[in-house]
């Protein structure tokens, strides 16, 4: 009897996957907004594809991918080149690119379908918020099809798509980071003012000092490991420039005029931005294609030397792992939270609607474990923009898992191009400029409300 009840319970939850998000009242999840549940489930699809990509580049799994029909023809065409090459070392790279294409295509499809949806009364909103089992089947179908894309010039072209998408997603990460830093500082300062407790100020100082200490240690380590006394001029210049820029924004954040215009601005935000900038700098230097100036440069060739010696090369390095963790937090941030700042909500198109507040309260009181519709009067986030963010996230994770590497001209070795270095460095400069603008904007445009 107990087994029958268990099966019935599982079937009831499974049936929810074929309906709309409000149907998730079947104890599959706690009470939540319809919009939040939908975003979380789409993000789950993104994480699922990421997990599959990670599995595919594990050395023990990667070398077995040649068993997939037509995926590696040995001495045939390799990534568009007709040559006598063993493609064993490239299978993980090829599989991640196919998975990245499948995820990007899946989310781009929904971005197009959901154009101009204004409320849940639009029939397309039912597609956005429901039919999850069928969406999963669509994702599987696109993934299977992606693995049969002919090599040709696909990898070379898709690399540049990945570069552009990753650059834009890094900017989104920086926007979220700046917003998080401002919100963090405001909350702690508000708590300190309301409770008259010096502990909040002490915590603020300790965290700020810790961020700056880690940043300074990072700068020292970058100079030690990624520069030489008589060489590596580019590395020295990049580290020095980002250090100078971080000092500038830190000083600007505590200028009296800036403090008068924005009382909540301070060194906590600047220290967090400085720390992230140092991470981006580290990640960029890890892609410098010069072994003398980059001790962490990964070498992957198409020969079987490493296999013969029993040494398995891997795609993973420390910057990739840190980047993966930041990616996870940013994806969840986009899915479950709206900003406390109206300007960020307008920029990210994620401002939660308050028109249905009474209806939401009634839904909460109606019973536990219910995903209720909070978008009858208007969507709480732009569906198309959300899916485009996931497209960019798919491209970013594709580039991160492959370390931004690509085949060389002879298709004999995976190399790290200077393109990856300059994209990452330019994104760090764009982020610093964006943070600087948030500081000086109230002074430059005094008639606008930046509260």
Tab-separated table of C-alpha atoms in Angstrom:
chain	number	residue	atom	x	y	z
A	1	UNK	CA	0.000	0.000	0.000
A	2	UNK	CA	2.815	2.372	0.938
A	3	UNK	CA	4.590	1.604	-2.333
A	4	UNK	CA	1.422	2.398	-4.300
A	5	UNK	CA	1.045	5.735	-2.494
A	6	UNK	CA	4.703	6.535	-3.231
A	7	UNK	CA	4.254	5.789	-6.931
A	8	UNK	CA	1.116	7.931	-7.039
A	9	UNK	CA	2.973	10.788	-5.388
A	10	UNK	CA	5.783	10.563	-7.940
A	11	UNK	CA	3.291	10.466	-10.802
A	12	UNK	CA	1.521	13.546	-9.445
A	13	UNK	CA	4.827	15.446	-9.374
A	14	UNK	CA	5.716	14.178	-12.840
A	15	UNK	CA	2.381	15.377	-14.184
A	16	UNK	CA	3.287	18.882	-13.050
A	17	UNK	CA	6.141	18.875	-15.529
A	18	UNK	CA	3.622	18.707	-18.344
A	19	UNK	CA	1.483	21.587	-17.097
A	20	UNK	CA	2.009	25.166	-16.036
A	21	UNK	CA	4.177	26.423	-13.210
A	22	UNK	CA	1.151	27.034	-10.916
A	23	UNK	CA	0.530	23.305	-11.166
A	24	UNK	CA	3.643	22.856	-9.020
A	25	UNK	CA	1.385	23.085	-5.959
A	26	UNK	CA	1.744	19.304	-5.746
A	27	UNK	CA	4.385	19.609	-2.981
A	28	UNK	CA	7.201	19.678	-5.542
A	29	UNK	CA	8.281	23.115	-4.299
A	30	UNK	CA	7.436	25.652	-1.569
A	31	UNK	CA	5.161	28.618	-2.183
A	32	UNK	CA	6.793	30.949	-4.687
A	33	UNK	CA	6.027	33.360	-7.478
A	34	UNK	CA	5.288	31.839	-10.850
A	35	UNK	CA	7.997	34.038	-12.381
A	36	UNK	CA	10.619	32.855	-9.881
A	37	UNK	CA	9.841	29.167	-10.381
A	38	UNK	CA	10.080	29.505	-14.164
A	39	UNK	CA	13.423	31.293	-14.028
A	40	UNK	CA	14.822	28.708	-11.638
A	41	UNK	CA	13.757	25.829	-13.872
A	42	UNK	CA	15.310	27.410	-16.975
A	43	UNK	CA	18.478	27.983	-14.947
A	44	UNK	CA	18.361	24.315	-13.930
A	45	UNK	CA	18.438	23.408	-17.646
A	46	UNK	CA	21.520	25.621	-17.995
A	47	UNK	CA	23.206	23.941	-15.026
A	48	UNK	CA	22.285	20.513	-16.389
A	49	UNK	CA	23.960	21.314	-19.718
A	50	UNK	CA	26.981	22.649	-17.832
A	51	UNK	CA	27.217	19.423	-15.854
A	52	UNK	CA	27.098	17.372	-19.052
A	53	UNK	CA	29.874	19.524	-20.530
A	54	UNK	CA	32.027	19.058	-17.424
A	55	UNK	CA	31.575	15.294	-17.610
A	56	UNK	CA	32.585	15.294	-21.269
A	57	UNK	CA	35.953	16.947	-20.594
A	58	UNK	CA	36.924	14.607	-17.769
A	59	UNK	CA	39.995	12.813	-19.214
A	60	UNK	CA	38.612	9.325	-18.664
A	61	UNK	CA	35.336	10.216	-20.369
A	62	UNK	CA	36.826	12.355	-23.120
A	63	UNK	CA	38.897	9.537	-24.573
A	64	UNK	CA	35.747	7.384	-24.845
A	65	UNK	CA	33.832	9.927	-26.942
A	66	UNK	CA	35.301	8.477	-30.124
A	67	UNK	CA	32.792	5.646	-29.694
A	68	UNK	CA	29.976	8.027	-30.632
A	69	UNK	CA	29.010	7.277	-34.262
A	70	UNK	CA	30.665	9.765	-36.612
A	71	UNK	CA	31.977	11.966	-33.817
A	72	UNK	CA	35.633	11.225	-34.535
A	73	UNK	CA	36.713	9.661	-37.795
A	74	UNK	CA	40.377	9.337	-36.789
A	75	UNK	CA	42.319	10.197	-39.931
A	76	UNK	CA	39.438	12.023	-41.591
A	77	UNK	CA	38.319	15.596	-41.262
A	78	UNK	CA	39.333	17.227	-38.006
A	79	UNK	CA	37.610	20.479	-37.151
A	80	UNK	CA	37.447	21.380	-40.811
A	81	UNK	CA	40.940	20.258	-41.856
A	82	UNK	CA	41.610	17.310	-44.124
A	83	UNK	CA	44.732	15.787	-42.585
A	84	UNK	CA	46.074	12.615	-41.038
A	85	UNK	CA	45.449	13.525	-37.404
A	86	UNK	CA	44.294	11.615	-34.358
A	87	UNK	CA	41.499	13.760	-32.950
A	88	UNK	CA	41.466	12.072	-29.538
A	89	UNK	CA	42.816	15.114	-27.734
A	90	UNK	CA	40.187	17.381	-29.308
A	91	UNK	CA	37.076	15.384	-28.477
A	92	UNK	CA	36.375	17.155	-25.181
A	93	UNK	CA	36.721	20.562	-26.840
A	94	UNK	CA	34.470	19.483	-29.682
A	95	UNK	CA	31.828	18.047	-27.314
A	96	UNK	CA	31.711	21.190	-25.147
A	97	UNK	CA	31.276	23.376	-28.235
A	98	UNK	CA	28.368	21.181	-29.396
A	99	UNK	CA	26.755	21.321	-25.955
A	100	UNK	CA	27.255	25.085	-25.800
A	101	UNK	CA	25.638	25.448	-29.212
A	102	UNK	CA	22.663	23.330	-28.112
A	103	UNK	CA	22.084	25.402	-24.964
A	104	UNK	CA	22.462	28.702	-26.817
A	105	UNK	CA	20.094	27.560	-29.574
A	106	UNK	CA	17.534	26.346	-27.012
A	107	UNK	CA	17.454	29.635	-25.102
A	108	UNK	CA	17.590	31.735	-28.262
A	109	UNK	CA	14.540	29.862	-29.558
A	110	UNK	CA	12.597	30.875	-26.449
A	111	UNK	CA	13.935	34.434	-26.677
A	112	UNK	CA	12.379	34.731	-30.132
A	113	UNK	CA	9.121	33.003	-29.190
A	114	UNK	CA	8.647	35.219	-26.107
A	115	UNK	CA	9.074	38.567	-27.862
A	116	UNK	CA	6.661	41.236	-26.564
A	117	UNK	CA	4.878	39.085	-23.967
A	118	UNK	CA	3.257	41.615	-21.617
A	119	UNK	CA	1.352	39.486	-19.110
A	120	UNK	CA	0.436	35.912	-18.260
A	121	UNK	CA	-2.800	36.423	-20.228
A	122	UNK	CA	-0.745	36.056	-23.408
A	123	UNK	CA	-0.991	32.401	-24.553
A	124	UNK	CA	2.783	32.278	-24.969
A	125	UNK	CA	3.209	32.878	-21.227
A	126	UNK	CA	1.831	29.377	-20.679
A	127	UNK	CA	4.702	28.049	-22.780
A	128	UNK	CA	7.198	30.092	-20.751
A	129	UNK	CA	5.818	28.917	-17.407
A	130	UNK	CA	4.892	25.331	-18.167
A	131	UNK	CA	5.320	22.192	-20.282
A	132	UNK	CA	8.696	21.499	-18.699
A	133	UNK	CA	8.846	17.852	-19.747
A	134	UNK	CA	8.372	18.809	-23.387
A	135	UNK	CA	10.982	21.570	-23.059
A	136	UNK	CA	13.396	18.988	-21.743
A	137	UNK	CA	12.687	16.798	-24.776
A	138	UNK	CA	13.313	19.774	-27.077
A	139	UNK	CA	16.659	20.424	-25.371
A	140	UNK	CA	17.640	16.753	-25.774
A	141	UNK	CA	16.663	16.852	-29.447
A	142	UNK	CA	18.720	19.978	-30.138
A	143	UNK	CA	21.682	18.473	-28.261
A	144	UNK	CA	21.590	15.247	-30.256
A	145	UNK	CA	21.349	17.220	-33.493
A	146	UNK	CA	24.268	19.455	-32.460
A	147	UNK	CA	26.574	16.452	-32.154
A	148	UNK	CA	25.985	15.679	-35.829
A	149	UNK	CA	26.918	19.164	-37.076
A	150	UNK	CA	29.686	18.699	-39.700
A	151	UNK	CA	33.042	20.047	-38.608
A	152	UNK	CA	33.758	22.356	-41.528
A	153	UNK	CA	34.311	25.845	-40.174
A	154	UNK	CA	31.872	25.379	-37.285
A	155	UNK	CA	34.454	25.469	-34.482
A	156	UNK	CA	36.279	28.514	-35.859
A	157	UNK	CA	33.073	30.503	-36.359
A	158	UNK	CA	31.504	29.431	-33.077
A	159	UNK	CA	34.688	30.451	-31.239
A	160	UNK	CA	34.046	34.086	-32.175
A	161	UNK	CA	30.404	33.795	-31.140
A	162	UNK	CA	31.699	32.507	-27.804
A	163	UNK	CA	34.167	35.398	-27.474
A	164	UNK	CA	31.501	38.068	-28.065
A	165	UNK	CA	28.934	36.331	-25.856
A	166	UNK	CA	31.437	35.839	-23.053
A	167	UNK	CA	32.465	39.502	-23.163
A	168	UNK	CA	28.834	40.580	-22.806
A	169	UNK	CA	28.190	38.097	-19.987
A	170	UNK	CA	31.252	39.344	-18.088
A	171	UNK	CA	29.729	42.832	-18.304
A	172	UNK	CA	26.470	41.459	-16.906
A	173	UNK	CA	28.457	39.854	-14.085
A	174	UNK	CA	30.063	43.219	-13.351
A	175	UNK	CA	26.678	44.984	-13.278
A	176	UNK	CA	25.354	42.409	-10.826
A	177	UNK	CA	28.529	42.653	-8.748
A	178	UNK	CA	28.330	46.452	-8.550
A	179	UNK	CA	24.659	46.267	-7.602
A	180	UNK	CA	25.406	43.612	-4.970
A	181	UNK	CA	28.231	45.711	-3.511
A	182	UNK	CA	26.036	48.818	-3.254
A	183	UNK	CA	23.179	46.842	-1.667
A	184	UNK	CA	25.553	45.161	0.779
A	185	UNK	CA	27.022	48.471	1.919
A	186	UNK	CA	23.594	50.102	2.263
A	187	UNK	CA	22.224	47.254	4.385
A	188	UNK	CA	25.169	47.238	6.784
A	189	UNK	CA	25.204	51.039	7.124
A	190	UNK	CA	21.446	51.056	7.697
A	191	UNK	CA	21.782	48.407	10.397
A	192	UNK	CA	24.563	50.391	12.041
A	193	UNK	CA	22.506	53.588	12.048
A	194	UNK	CA	19.328	51.947	13.315
A	195	UNK	CA	20.912	49.908	16.108
A	196	UNK	CA	23.709	52.332	17.023
A	197	UNK	CA	25.985	49.295	17.167
A	198	UNK	CA	29.639	49.740	16.345
A	199	UNK	CA	29.861	46.080	15.408
A	200	UNK	CA	28.441	46.771	11.943
A	201	UNK	CA	31.086	49.410	11.286
A	202	UNK	CA	33.776	47.019	12.525
A	203	UNK	CA	32.496	44.273	10.222
A	204	UNK	CA	32.473	46.740	7.326
A	205	UNK	CA	36.090	47.697	7.984
A	206	UNK	CA	37.221	44.083	8.425
A	207	UNK	CA	35.628	42.880	5.178
A	208	UNK	CA	36.986	45.884	3.262
A	209	UNK	CA	40.479	45.291	4.656
A	210	UNK	CA	40.252	41.598	3.794
A	211	UNK	CA	39.249	42.314	0.182
A	212	UNK	CA	42.087	44.784	-0.274
A	213	UNK	CA	44.577	42.438	1.399
A	214	UNK	CA	43.641	39.583	-0.952
A	215	UNK	CA	43.822	41.970	-3.928
A	216	UNK	CA	47.311	43.177	-2.966
A	217	UNK	CA	48.447	39.574	-2.460
A	218	UNK	CA	47.049	38.739	-5.902
A	219	UNK	CA	48.994	41.599	-7.505
A	220	UNK	CA	52.220	40.410	-5.870
A	221	UNK	CA	51.649	36.817	-7.012
A	222	UNK	CA	50.845	37.952	-10.556
A	223	UNK	CA	54.124	39.864	-10.719
A	224	UNK	CA	56.019	36.876	-9.295
A	225	UNK	CA	54.583	34.133	-11.501
A	226	UNK	CA	53.547	35.921	-14.708
A	227	UNK	CA	56.460	38.320	-15.259
A	228	UNK	CA	60.236	38.113	-15.716
A	229	UNK	CA	62.767	40.835	-14.867
A	230	UNK	CA	63.878	41.195	-18.488
A	231	UNK	CA	60.788	39.948	-20.346
A	232	UNK	CA	56.955	39.703	-20.295
A	233	UNK	CA	56.443	43.426	-20.948
A	234	UNK	CA	52.790	42.954	-21.885
A	235	UNK	CA	52.042	41.166	-18.612
A	236	UNK	CA	53.762	43.880	-16.577
A	237	UNK	CA	51.800	46.580	-18.394
A	238	UNK	CA	48.434	44.859	-17.920
A	239	UNK	CA	48.972	44.194	-14.205
A	240	UNK	CA	50.233	47.727	-13.597
A	241	UNK	CA	47.388	49.388	-15.522
A	242	UNK	CA	44.686	47.479	-13.669
A	243	UNK	CA	46.392	48.206	-10.351
A	244	UNK	CA	46.472	51.936	-11.156
A	245	UNK	CA	42.833	51.915	-12.297
A	246	UNK	CA	41.760	50.164	-9.087
A	247	UNK	CA	43.598	52.750	-6.982
A	248	UNK	CA	41.886	55.545	-8.924
A	249	UNK	CA	38.339	54.202	-8.401
A	250	UNK	CA	39.098	53.544	-4.728
A	251	UNK	CA	40.211	57.143	-4.211
A	252	UNK	CA	37.260	58.533	-6.165
A	253	UNK	CA	34.794	56.509	-4.050
A	254	UNK	CA	35.756	58.415	-0.873
A	255	UNK	CA	36.061	61.937	-2.292
A	256	UNK	CA	33.958	64.455	-0.324
A	257	UNK	CA	31.796	65.425	-3.329
A	258	UNK	CA	31.090	61.777	-4.111
A	259	UNK	CA	30.201	61.124	-0.470
A	260	UNK	CA	27.817	64.112	-0.453
A	261	UNK	CA	26.075	62.887	-3.598
A	262	UNK	CA	26.094	59.212	-2.536
A	263	UNK	CA	26.423	58.766	1.234
A	264	UNK	CA	26.367	54.974	0.888
A	265	UNK	CA	29.320	54.774	-1.499
A	266	UNK	CA	32.625	53.783	0.038
A	267	UNK	CA	35.579	51.471	0.097
A	268	UNK	CA	33.557	48.272	0.530
A	269	UNK	CA	32.234	48.507	-3.024
A	270	UNK	CA	35.613	49.623	-4.361
A	271	UNK	CA	37.414	46.766	-2.603
A	272	UNK	CA	35.026	44.180	-4.056
A	273	UNK	CA	35.398	45.627	-7.569
A	274	UNK	CA	39.189	45.666	-7.094
A	275	UNK	CA	39.189	42.008	-6.075
A	276	UNK	CA	37.086	41.003	-9.086
A	277	UNK	CA	39.326	43.049	-11.394
A	278	UNK	CA	42.363	41.188	-10.088
A	279	UNK	CA	40.584	37.898	-10.796
A	280	UNK	CA	39.846	38.970	-14.386
A	281	UNK	CA	43.490	40.035	-14.754
A	282	UNK	CA	44.646	36.645	-13.477
A	283	UNK	CA	42.272	34.876	-15.838
A	284	UNK	CA	43.564	36.955	-18.768
A	285	UNK	CA	47.229	36.290	-17.953
A	286	UNK	CA	46.470	32.564	-17.746
A	287	UNK	CA	45.642	32.776	-21.476
A	288	UNK	CA	48.867	34.484	-22.560
A	289	UNK	CA	50.269	32.147	-25.264
A	290	UNK	CA	53.843	32.359	-24.022
A	291	UNK	CA	55.174	29.576	-21.824
A	292	UNK	CA	57.960	31.782	-20.416
A	293	UNK	CA	55.425	34.358	-19.192
A	294	UNK	CA	52.598	31.963	-18.359
A	295	UNK	CA	53.554	28.961	-16.193
A	296	UNK	CA	49.916	27.810	-16.120
A	297	UNK	CA	49.628	27.515	-19.912
A	298	UNK	CA	48.002	24.192	-20.806
A	299	UNK	CA	49.461	22.190	-23.694
A	300	UNK	CA	47.176	19.853	-25.607
A	301	UNK	CA	48.279	18.337	-28.884
A	302	UNK	CA	46.823	15.813	-31.262
A	303	UNK	CA	49.563	13.249	-30.809
A	304	UNK	CA	49.367	10.307	-28.508
A	305	UNK	CA	52.543	11.192	-26.562
A	306	UNK	CA	50.703	12.011	-23.365
A	307	UNK	CA	48.670	8.848	-23.615
A	308	UNK	CA	51.749	6.735	-24.187
A	309	UNK	CA	53.483	8.179	-21.145
A	310	UNK	CA	50.396	7.759	-19.017
A	311	UNK	CA	49.970	11.513	-18.491
A	312	UNK	CA	46.466	12.804	-18.945
A	313	UNK	CA	46.127	16.493	-19.766
A	314	UNK	CA	43.105	18.356	-18.513
A	315	UNK	CA	41.152	21.466	-19.404
A	316	UNK	CA	40.904	22.606	-15.810
A	317	UNK	CA	42.981	25.325	-14.197
A	318	UNK	CA	42.364	27.522	-11.149
A	319	UNK	CA	40.917	30.556	-13.034
A	320	UNK	CA	38.401	28.267	-14.756
A	321	UNK	CA	37.232	26.818	-11.439
A	322	UNK	CA	36.805	30.272	-9.877
A	323	UNK	CA	35.043	31.474	-13.030
A	324	UNK	CA	32.664	28.510	-12.850
A	325	UNK	CA	31.762	29.337	-9.233
A	326	UNK	CA	31.112	33.005	-10.100
A	327	UNK	CA	29.016	31.888	-13.071
A	328	UNK	CA	26.815	29.744	-10.809
A	329	UNK	CA	26.205	32.582	-8.365
A	330	UNK	CA	25.429	35.062	-11.146
A	331	UNK	CA	23.007	32.673	-12.849
A	332	UNK	CA	21.152	32.136	-9.568
A	333	UNK	CA	21.233	35.881	-8.884
A	334	UNK	CA	19.545	36.573	-12.222
A	335	UNK	CA	16.930	33.897	-11.508
A	336	UNK	CA	15.748	34.640	-7.970
A	337	UNK	CA	16.474	38.268	-7.176
A	338	UNK	CA	15.475	41.703	-8.380
A	339	UNK	CA	17.712	44.640	-7.572
A	340	UNK	CA	17.041	47.111	-4.786
A	341	UNK	CA	17.935	49.875	-7.235
A	342	UNK	CA	15.431	51.050	-9.839
A	343	UNK	CA	18.200	51.952	-12.329
A	344	UNK	CA	19.563	48.402	-12.292
A	345	UNK	CA	16.069	46.949	-12.685
A	346	UNK	CA	15.467	49.141	-15.709
A	347	UNK	CA	18.812	48.118	-17.182
A	348	UNK	CA	18.324	44.388	-16.508
A	349	UNK	CA	14.548	44.491	-17.215
A	350	UNK	CA	13.798	42.580	-13.999
A	351	UNK	CA	11.700	44.988	-11.945
A	352	UNK	CA	9.157	43.068	-9.909
A	353	UNK	CA	5.598	44.264	-10.368
A	354	UNK	CA	3.758	45.343	-7.235
A	355	UNK	CA	0.382	45.598	-8.903
A	356	UNK	CA	-0.593	42.096	-7.888
A	357	UNK	CA	0.541	42.295	-4.275
A	358	UNK	CA	-2.932	41.672	-2.901
A	359	UNK	CA	-3.433	38.708	-5.164
A	360	UNK	CA	-0.071	37.281	-4.050
A	361	UNK	CA	-1.044	37.555	-0.377
A	362	UNK	CA	-4.275	35.733	-1.098
A	363	UNK	CA	-2.374	33.030	-2.939
A	364	UNK	CA	-0.025	32.572	-0.006
A	365	UNK	CA	-2.940	32.206	2.386
A	366	UNK	CA	-4.757	29.709	0.177
A	367	UNK	CA	-2.427	26.874	1.098
A	368	UNK	CA	1.168	25.664	1.220
A	369	UNK	CA	3.327	24.463	-1.665
A	370	UNK	CA	1.835	26.623	-4.374
A	371	UNK	CA	3.424	28.464	-7.287
A	372	UNK	CA	0.999	31.317	-7.867
A	373	UNK	CA	0.552	33.532	-10.911
A	374	UNK	CA	1.898	37.005	-10.137
A	375	UNK	CA	1.964	38.263	-13.729
A	376	UNK	CA	-1.694	38.712	-14.684
A	377	UNK	CA	-1.339	42.501	-14.677
A	378	UNK	CA	2.146	42.523	-16.201
A	379	UNK	CA	5.261	40.385	-16.433
A	380	UNK	CA	7.769	40.853	-13.607
A	381	UNK	CA	10.750	40.406	-15.942
A	382	UNK	CA	11.323	40.594	-19.668
A	383	UNK	CA	11.108	37.025	-20.938
A	384	UNK	CA	13.191	37.660	-24.050
A	385	UNK	CA	15.964	39.502	-22.172
A	386	UNK	CA	16.137	36.725	-19.579
A	387	UNK	CA	16.614	34.088	-22.276
A	388	UNK	CA	19.230	36.228	-24.024
A	389	UNK	CA	21.113	36.368	-20.706
A	390	UNK	CA	21.032	32.569	-20.634
A	391	UNK	CA	22.299	32.488	-24.227
A	392	UNK	CA	25.271	34.612	-23.157
A	393	UNK	CA	25.740	32.433	-20.068
A	394	UNK	CA	25.830	29.328	-22.283
A	395	UNK	CA	28.544	30.867	-24.444
A	396	UNK	CA	30.496	32.015	-21.386
A	397	UNK	CA	30.498	28.591	-19.763
A	398	UNK	CA	31.502	27.030	-23.093
A	399	UNK	CA	34.549	29.303	-23.296
A	400	UNK	CA	35.365	28.856	-19.607
A	401	UNK	CA	35.323	25.053	-19.747
A	402	UNK	CA	37.629	25.051	-22.787
A	403	UNK	CA	39.908	27.764	-21.311
A	404	UNK	CA	39.227	29.935	-24.394
A	405	UNK	CA	41.529	27.606	-26.386
A	406	UNK	CA	41.176	26.894	-30.101
A	407	UNK	CA	42.995	24.690	-32.661
A	408	UNK	CA	46.073	26.200	-34.299
A	409	UNK	CA	46.344	26.680	-38.061
A	410	UNK	CA	47.781	23.207	-38.600
A	411	UNK	CA	45.180	21.590	-36.323
A	412	UNK	CA	47.949	19.801	-34.464
A	413	UNK	CA	47.622	21.614	-31.127
A	414	UNK	CA	45.142	23.550	-29.009
A	415	UNK	CA	46.447	27.070	-28.441
A	416	UNK	CA	45.439	30.041	-26.330
A	417	UNK	CA	44.994	33.066	-28.626
A	418	UNK	CA	45.714	36.672	-27.662
A	419	UNK	CA	42.053	37.317	-28.440
A	420	UNK	CA	41.093	35.739	-25.118
A	421	UNK	CA	43.589	37.932	-23.241
A	422	UNK	CA	42.359	41.194	-24.723
A	423	UNK	CA	38.673	40.346	-24.377
A	424	UNK	CA	39.100	39.664	-20.660
A	425	UNK	CA	41.276	42.732	-20.055
A	426	UNK	CA	38.922	45.009	-21.985
A	427	UNK	CA	35.969	43.642	-20.004
A	428	UNK	CA	37.776	44.511	-16.758
A	429	UNK	CA	38.354	48.060	-18.029
A	430	UNK	CA	34.703	48.341	-19.058
A	431	UNK	CA	33.668	47.185	-15.575
A	432	UNK	CA	35.878	49.753	-13.869
A	433	UNK	CA	34.475	52.491	-16.114
A	434	UNK	CA	30.954	51.347	-15.306
A	435	UNK	CA	31.647	51.457	-11.559
A	436	UNK	CA	33.277	54.882	-11.935
A	437	UNK	CA	30.163	56.084	-13.740
A	438	UNK	CA	27.925	54.936	-10.864
A	439	UNK	CA	30.044	57.173	-8.605
A	440	UNK	CA	30.130	60.331	-10.706
A	441	UNK	CA	26.729	60.075	-12.438
A	442	UNK	CA	24.852	62.040	-9.714
A	443	UNK	CA	27.347	64.890	-10.159
A	444	UNK	CA	27.308	64.826	-13.957
A	445	UNK	CA	23.494	64.534	-14.156
A	446	UNK	CA	22.186	66.302	-11.049
A	447	UNK	CA	18.599	66.475	-12.372
A	448	UNK	CA	18.223	62.685	-12.508
A	449	UNK	CA	17.265	60.509	-9.561
A	450	UNK	CA	19.975	57.920	-8.811
A	451	UNK	CA	18.666	56.919	-5.393
